[in-house]
Amino acid sequence: MSVAFYGSSLLSSYWNGAATYYRGLIKALAARGFRVVFFEPDVYDRQKNKDIEPPDWCEVVVYDGTAEAMRAAAAEAGRFNVVVKASGVGFMDDELLEAVIAASSPTAVRIFWDVDAPATLAEVNAADGHPLKAALKHLDMVMTYGGGDPVVTAYRSIGARECIPIYNALDPGTHHPVAPEPRFSADLTFLGNRLPDREARVEAFFLEPATTLWRQKFLLGGAGWGDRSLPPNVSWLGHVATADHNALNVTAKAVLNINRDSMAATGFSPPTRVFEAAGAAACLITDHWTGIEMFLVPGEEVLVARDGKDVADILGGLSLERAREIGRAALARVLADHTYDQRAETVDRILRDRIAAKRAGVAA
């Protein structure tokens, strides 16, 4: 089965939080016999900050950030059984969606794959005549990497024929326990780019506890924090390449996850950081969001904080032995229930059923 996948970037995680998700899922689909071609624009300096070279499990087509190059890439959609346009490609997104729909075969399964459904839905609902609304009638389904029933209901209400969450997961070949590295030593580590709808939560859940626990060491990774005033016990690493995530996660006593405002409000949206940390057997502290118990058991496989005071209290009373125990339990859980191989099995079944149904409908 052939898949044309139009997304932000497979090769670079630079200002591209979906990279781990794309890599894990597409690699697992390739292992099931899918031939995937990933089309990504050369924008935002991502090609200058690649984490990986083109892999043997996916062909990658990098096109220039121009309208002409975008249209040429979209025209390739007609050669594939499945055509996926992801959200947040970062260059002429609405025009790209329209172009790949027009170019795809009548028997192809057409999918809008939303890697930030709360933000997308807020944008659609705020704009009369948003292009995505018009496009939904030409799409076979929407897939999302999170959101649960609230997102499914919201997409159906604006015209989606079907909406199916395919949640983030773990690729144990990429994210796994490694030896600690002294340069990543910390009591609490947070990794996340500086974004407008997360900064206040980073202040509350990370920087304020750092001020309270001034004798402890805090480590901040991610792009965009260079001009932010930080407490003296917080060290900023800048962008952390994917290859360093295992060592970063395993070295700290605990790792913090902070969802963006929209994802925390919607719930059922575990980011890739959750599974990366669990895959390294790190002790994860996460902000509270509805649905977390679907993925990890609070108090046993993950520690949950409702505010910065909870983070400080948890960290202040957390022994290294207890942290390691929680990390081991998290690793066992995600290996059992939340790998990309398991997600790919679900996607495989869905796509084969839809292709068969479309071909039968065209033949009739």
PDB file of N, CA, C and O in Angstrom, residues 111-155:
ATOM      1  N   ILE A 111      -7.036  11.782   3.753  1.00  0.00           N
ATOM      2  CA  ILE A 111      -7.051  11.987   5.205  1.00  0.00           C
ATOM      3  C   ILE A 111      -6.461  13.343   5.558  1.00  0.00           C
ATOM      4  O   ILE A 111      -5.421  13.735   5.028  1.00  0.00           O
ATOM      5  N   PHE A 112      -7.126  14.043   6.464  1.00  0.00           N
ATOM      6  CA  PHE A 112      -6.513  15.186   7.137  1.00  0.00           C
ATOM      7  C   PHE A 112      -6.054  14.690   8.495  1.00  0.00           C
ATOM      8  O   PHE A 112      -6.855  14.225   9.301  1.00  0.00           O
ATOM      9  N   TRP A 113      -4.743  14.755   8.744  1.00  0.00           N
ATOM     10  CA  TRP A 113      -4.183  14.209   9.988  1.00  0.00           C
ATOM     11  C   TRP A 113      -3.787  15.395  10.865  1.00  0.00           C
ATOM     12  O   TRP A 113      -2.832  16.103  10.591  1.00  0.00           O
ATOM     13  N   ASP A 114      -4.535  15.574  11.939  1.00  0.00           N
ATOM     14  CA  ASP A 114      -4.363  16.760  12.771  1.00  0.00           C
ATOM     15  C   ASP A 114      -3.458  16.446  13.963  1.00  0.00           C
ATOM     16  O   ASP A 114      -3.820  15.664  14.849  1.00  0.00           O
ATOM     17  N   VAL A 115      -2.292  17.063  13.985  1.00  0.00           N
ATOM     18  CA  VAL A 115      -1.354  16.848  15.086  1.00  0.00           C
ATOM     19  C   VAL A 115      -1.485  17.921  16.163  1.00  0.00           C
ATOM     20  O   VAL A 115      -0.692  17.960  17.110  1.00  0.00           O
ATOM     21  N   ASP A 116      -2.490  18.767  16.043  1.00  0.00           N
ATOM     22  CA  ASP A 116      -2.774  19.786  17.065  1.00  0.00           C
ATOM     23  C   ASP A 116      -4.247  20.147  16.984  1.00  0.00           C
ATOM     24  O   ASP A 116      -4.622  21.288  16.709  1.00  0.00           O
ATOM     25  N   ALA A 117      -5.100  19.161  17.236  1.00  0.00           N
ATOM     26  CA  ALA A 117      -6.533  19.336  17.006  1.00  0.00           C
ATOM     27  C   ALA A 117      -7.154  20.481  17.809  1.00  0.00           C
ATOM     28  O   ALA A 117      -7.967  21.239  17.256  1.00  0.00           O
ATOM     29  N   PRO A 118      -6.834  20.647  19.093  1.00  0.00           N
ATOM     30  CA  PRO A 118      -7.461  21.775  19.808  1.00  0.00           C
ATOM     31  C   PRO A 118      -7.183  23.123  19.149  1.00  0.00           C
ATOM     32  O   PRO A 118      -8.075  23.962  19.032  1.00  0.00           O
ATOM     33  N   ALA A 119      -5.942  23.341  18.718  1.00  0.00           N
ATOM     34  CA  ALA A 119      -5.598  24.608  18.073  1.00  0.00           C
ATOM     35  C   ALA A 119      -6.278  24.738  16.717  1.00  0.00           C
ATOM     36  O   ALA A 119      -6.786  25.816  16.359  1.00  0.00           O
ATOM     37  N   THR A 120      -6.311  23.652  15.948  1.00  0.00           N
ATOM     38  CA  THR A 120      -6.961  23.692  14.638  1.00  0.00           C
ATOM     39  C   THR A 120      -8.442  23.997  14.765  1.00  0.00           C
ATOM     40  O   THR A 120      -8.989  24.846  14.045  1.00  0.00           O
ATOM     41  N   LEU A 121      -9.109  23.321  15.680  1.00  0.00           N
ATOM     42  CA  LEU A 121     -10.548  23.530  15.848  1.00  0.00           C
ATOM     43  C   LEU A 121     -10.860  24.948  16.327  1.00  0.00           C
ATOM     44  O   LEU A 121     -11.849  25.550  15.896  1.00  0.00           O
ATOM     45  N   ALA A 122     -10.020  25.482  17.204  1.00  0.00           N
ATOM     46  CA  ALA A 122     -10.223  26.868  17.648  1.00  0.00           C
ATOM     47  C   ALA A 122     -10.093  27.829  16.476  1.00  0.00           C
ATOM     48  O   ALA A 122     -10.879  28.783  16.349  1.00  0.00           O
ATOM     49  N   GLU A 123      -9.144  27.589  15.598  1.00  0.00           N
ATOM     50  CA  GLU A 123      -8.954  28.445  14.422  1.00  0.00           C
ATOM     51  C   GLU A 123     -10.136  28.336  13.470  1.00  0.00           C
ATOM     52  O   GLU A 123     -10.633  29.338  12.950  1.00  0.00           O
ATOM     53  N   VAL A 124     -10.611  27.120  13.238  1.00  0.00           N
ATOM     54  CA  VAL A 124     -11.742  26.905  12.331  1.00  0.00           C
ATOM     55  C   VAL A 124     -12.997  27.578  12.866  1.00  0.00           C
ATOM     56  O   VAL A 124     -13.739  28.248  12.133  1.00  0.00           O
ATOM     57  N   ASN A 125     -13.240  27.423  14.154  1.00  0.00           N
ATOM     58  CA  ASN A 125     -14.465  27.974  14.739  1.00  0.00           C
ATOM     59  C   ASN A 125     -14.440  29.497  14.838  1.00  0.00           C
ATOM     60  O   ASN A 125     -15.489  30.136  14.946  1.00  0.00           O
ATOM     61  N   ALA A 126     -13.240  30.061  14.774  1.00  0.00           N
ATOM     62  CA  ALA A 126     -13.124  31.518  14.873  1.00  0.00           C
ATOM     63  C   ALA A 126     -13.239  32.221  13.527  1.00  0.00           C
ATOM     64  O   ALA A 126     -13.336  33.448  13.474  1.00  0.00           O
ATOM     65  N   ALA A 127     -13.238  31.445  12.432  1.00  0.00           N
ATOM     66  CA  ALA A 127     -13.227  32.054  11.097  1.00  0.00           C
ATOM     67  C   ALA A 127     -14.395  31.538  10.264  1.00  0.00           C
ATOM     68  O   ALA A 127     -14.485  30.332   9.999  1.00  0.00           O
ATOM     69  N   ASP A 128     -15.263  32.433   9.856  1.00  0.00           N
ATOM     70  CA  ASP A 128     -16.341  32.037   8.952  1.00  0.00           C
ATOM     71  C   ASP A 128     -15.733  31.598   7.616  1.00  0.00           C
ATOM     72  O   ASP A 128     -14.843  32.247   7.082  1.00  0.00           O
ATOM     73  N   GLY A 129     -16.225  30.497   7.091  1.00  0.00           N
ATOM     74  CA  GLY A 129     -15.752  30.026   5.797  1.00  0.00           C
ATOM     75  C   GLY A 129     -14.325  29.526   5.808  1.00  0.00           C
ATOM     76  O   GLY A 129     -13.614  29.644   4.799  1.00  0.00           O
ATOM     77  N   HIS A 130     -13.869  28.988   6.918  1.00  0.00           N
ATOM     78  CA  HIS A 130     -12.507  28.459   6.975  1.00  0.00           C
ATOM     79  C   HIS A 130     -12.337  27.374   5.902  1.00  0.00           C
ATOM     80  O   HIS A 130     -13.216  26.514   5.728  1.00  0.00           O
ATOM     81  N   PRO A 131     -11.207  27.362   5.182  1.00  0.00           N
ATOM     82  CA  PRO A 131     -11.011  26.388   4.091  1.00  0.00           C
ATOM     83  C   PRO A 131     -11.136  24.928   4.519  1.00  0.00           C
ATOM     84  O   PRO A 131     -11.558  24.093   3.720  1.00  0.00           O
ATOM     85  N   LEU A 132     -10.779  24.613   5.760  1.00  0.00           N
ATOM     86  CA  LEU A 132     -10.870  23.224   6.189  1.00  0.00           C
ATOM     87  C   LEU A 132     -12.306  22.730   6.211  1.00  0.00           C
ATOM     88  O   LEU A 132     -12.585  21.575   5.873  1.00  0.00           O
ATOM     89  N   LYS A 133     -13.237  23.607   6.582  1.00  0.00           N
ATOM     90  CA  LYS A 133     -14.650  23.205   6.582  1.00  0.00           C
ATOM     91  C   LYS A 133     -15.094  22.774   5.190  1.00  0.00           C
ATOM     92  O   LYS A 133     -15.774  21.755   5.017  1.00  0.00           O
ATOM     93  N   ALA A 134     -14.724  23.552   4.190  1.00  0.00           N
ATOM     94  CA  ALA A 134     -15.105  23.217   2.814  1.00  0.00           C
ATOM     95  C   ALA A 134     -14.423  21.944   2.354  1.00  0.00           C
ATOM     96  O   ALA A 134     -14.981  21.174   1.556  1.00  0.00           O
ATOM     97  N   ALA A 135     -13.202  21.694   2.845  1.00  0.00           N
ATOM     98  CA  ALA A 135     -12.446  20.522   2.403  1.00  0.00           C
ATOM     99  C   ALA A 135     -12.965  19.223   3.006  1.00  0.00           C
ATOM    100  O   ALA A 135     -12.794  18.150   2.403  1.00  0.00           O
ATOM    101  N   LEU A 136     -13.613  19.290   4.163  1.00  0.00           N
ATOM    102  CA  LEU A 136     -13.991  18.066   4.872  1.00  0.00           C
ATOM    103  C   LEU A 136     -14.909  17.173   4.041  1.00  0.00           C
ATOM    104  O   LEU A 136     -14.839  15.939   4.138  1.00  0.00           O
ATOM    105  N   LYS A 137     -15.754  17.761   3.222  1.00  0.00           N
ATOM    106  CA  LYS A 137     -16.673  16.925   2.430  1.00  0.00           C
ATOM    107  C   LYS A 137     -15.941  16.114   1.363  1.00  0.00           C
ATOM    108  O   LYS A 137     -16.491  15.145   0.825  1.00  0.00           O
ATOM    109  N   HIS A 138     -14.698  16.489   1.058  1.00  0.00           N
ATOM    110  CA  HIS A 138     -13.901  15.754   0.079  1.00  0.00           C
ATOM    111  C   HIS A 138     -12.940  14.749   0.742  1.00  0.00           C
ATOM    112  O   HIS A 138     -12.232  14.032   0.041  1.00  0.00           O
ATOM    113  N   LEU A 139     -12.919  14.725   2.059  1.00  0.00           N
ATOM    114  CA  LEU A 139     -12.010  13.854   2.795  1.00  0.00           C
ATOM    115  C   LEU A 139     -12.745  12.638   3.340  1.00  0.00           C
ATOM    116  O   LEU A 139     -13.910  12.730   3.741  1.00  0.00           O
ATOM    117  N   ASP A 140     -12.066  11.513   3.351  1.00  0.00           N
ATOM    118  CA  ASP A 140     -12.687  10.297   3.879  1.00  0.00           C
ATOM    119  C   ASP A 140     -12.710  10.285   5.390  1.00  0.00           C
ATOM    120  O   ASP A 140     -13.613   9.704   5.996  1.00  0.00           O
ATOM    121  N   MET A 141     -11.719  10.916   6.016  1.00  0.00           N
ATOM    122  CA  MET A 141     -11.673  10.927   7.471  1.00  0.00           C
ATOM    123  C   MET A 141     -10.666  11.945   7.972  1.00  0.00           C
ATOM    124  O   MET A 141      -9.810  12.424   7.226  1.00  0.00           O
ATOM    125  N   VAL A 142     -10.807  12.239   9.234  1.00  0.00           N
ATOM    126  CA  VAL A 142      -9.803  12.998   9.977  1.00  0.00           C
ATOM    127  C   VAL A 142      -9.187  12.053  10.989  1.00  0.00           C
ATOM    128  O   VAL A 142      -9.901  11.307  11.675  1.00  0.00           O
ATOM    129  N   MET A 143      -7.872  12.048  11.062  1.00  0.00           N
ATOM    130  CA  MET A 143      -7.181  11.354  12.138  1.00  0.00           C
ATOM    131  C   MET A 143      -6.479  12.406  12.986  1.00  0.00           C
ATOM    132  O   MET A 143      -6.060  13.442  12.480  1.00  0.00           O
ATOM    133  N   THR A 144      -6.385  12.139  14.275  1.00  0.00           N
ATOM    134  CA  THR A 144      -5.740  13.083  15.178  1.00  0.00           C
ATOM    135  C   THR A 144      -4.780  12.335  16.090  1.00  0.00           C
ATOM    136  O   THR A 144      -4.944  11.138  16.327  1.00  0.00           O
ATOM    137  N   TYR A 145      -3.791  13.072  16.618  1.00  0.00           N
ATOM    138  CA  TYR A 145      -2.903  12.384  17.543  1.00  0.00           C
ATOM    139  C   TYR A 145      -3.344  12.573  18.994  1.00  0.00           C
ATOM    140  O   TYR A 145      -2.623  12.220  19.904  1.00  0.00           O
ATOM    141  N   GLY A 146      -4.523  13.051  19.190  1.00  0.00           N
ATOM    142  CA  GLY A 146      -5.051  13.185  20.536  1.00  0.00           C
ATOM    143  C   GLY A 146      -6.402  13.850  20.516  1.00  0.00           C
ATOM    144  O   GLY A 146      -6.932  14.211  19.475  1.00  0.00           O
ATOM    145  N   GLY A 147      -6.979  13.997  21.705  1.00  0.00           N
ATOM    146  CA  GLY A 147      -8.221  14.745  21.820  1.00  0.00           C
ATOM    147  C   GLY A 147      -9.410  13.946  22.286  1.00  0.00           C
ATOM    148  O   GLY A 147     -10.359  14.508  22.832  1.00  0.00           O
ATOM    149  N   GLY A 148      -9.419  12.628  22.055  1.00  0.00           N
ATOM    150  CA  GLY A 148     -10.512  11.809  22.538  1.00  0.00           C
ATOM    151  C   GLY A 148     -11.875  12.235  22.033  1.00  0.00           C
ATOM    152  O   GLY A 148     -12.021  12.874  20.987  1.00  0.00           O
ATOM    153  N   ASP A 149     -12.912  11.897  22.807  1.00  0.00           N
ATOM    154  CA  ASP A 149     -14.288  12.172  22.400  1.00  0.00           C
ATOM    155  C   ASP A 149     -14.571  13.656  22.155  1.00  0.00           C
ATOM    156  O   ASP A 149     -15.329  13.990  21.225  1.00  0.00           O
ATOM    157  N   PRO A 150     -14.008  14.593  22.946  1.00  0.00           N
ATOM    158  CA  PRO A 150     -14.285  16.006  22.649  1.00  0.00           C
ATOM    159  C   PRO A 150     -13.868  16.417  21.249  1.00  0.00           C
ATOM    160  O   PRO A 150     -14.593  17.159  20.570  1.00  0.00           O
ATOM    161  N   VAL A 151     -12.713  15.947  20.788  1.00  0.00           N
ATOM    162  CA  VAL A 151     -12.246  16.296  19.445  1.00  0.00           C
ATOM    163  C   VAL A 151     -13.051  15.562  18.381  1.00  0.00           C
ATOM    164  O   VAL A 151     -13.410  16.140  17.344  1.00  0.00           O
ATOM    165  N   VAL A 152     -13.368  14.295  18.619  1.00  0.00           N
ATOM    166  CA  VAL A 152     -14.178  13.530  17.667  1.00  0.00           C
ATOM    167  C   VAL A 152     -15.525  14.214  17.463  1.00  0.00           C
ATOM    168  O   VAL A 152     -15.977  14.427  16.329  1.00  0.00           O
ATOM    169  N   THR A 153     -16.169  14.590  18.553  1.00  0.00           N
ATOM    170  CA  THR A 153     -17.469  15.264  18.476  1.00  0.00           C
ATOM    171  C   THR A 153     -17.357  16.594  17.754  1.00  0.00           C
ATOM    172  O   THR A 153     -18.201  16.947  16.916  1.00  0.00           O
ATOM    173  N   ALA A 154     -16.316  17.350  18.061  1.00  0.00           N
ATOM    174  CA  ALA A 154     -16.137  18.664  17.441  1.00  0.00           C
ATOM    175  C   ALA A 154     -15.922  18.545  15.940  1.00  0.00           C
ATOM    176  O   ALA A 154     -16.493  19.320  15.153  1.00  0.00           O
ATOM    177  N   TYR A 155     -15.111  17.583  15.510  1.00  0.00           N
ATOM    178  CA  TYR A 155     -14.874  17.424  14.072  1.00  0.00           C
ATOM    179  C   TYR A 155     -16.130  16.967  13.340  1.00  0.00           C
ATOM    180  O   TYR A 155     -16.426  17.424  12.231  1.00  0.00           O
TER     181      TYR A 155
END
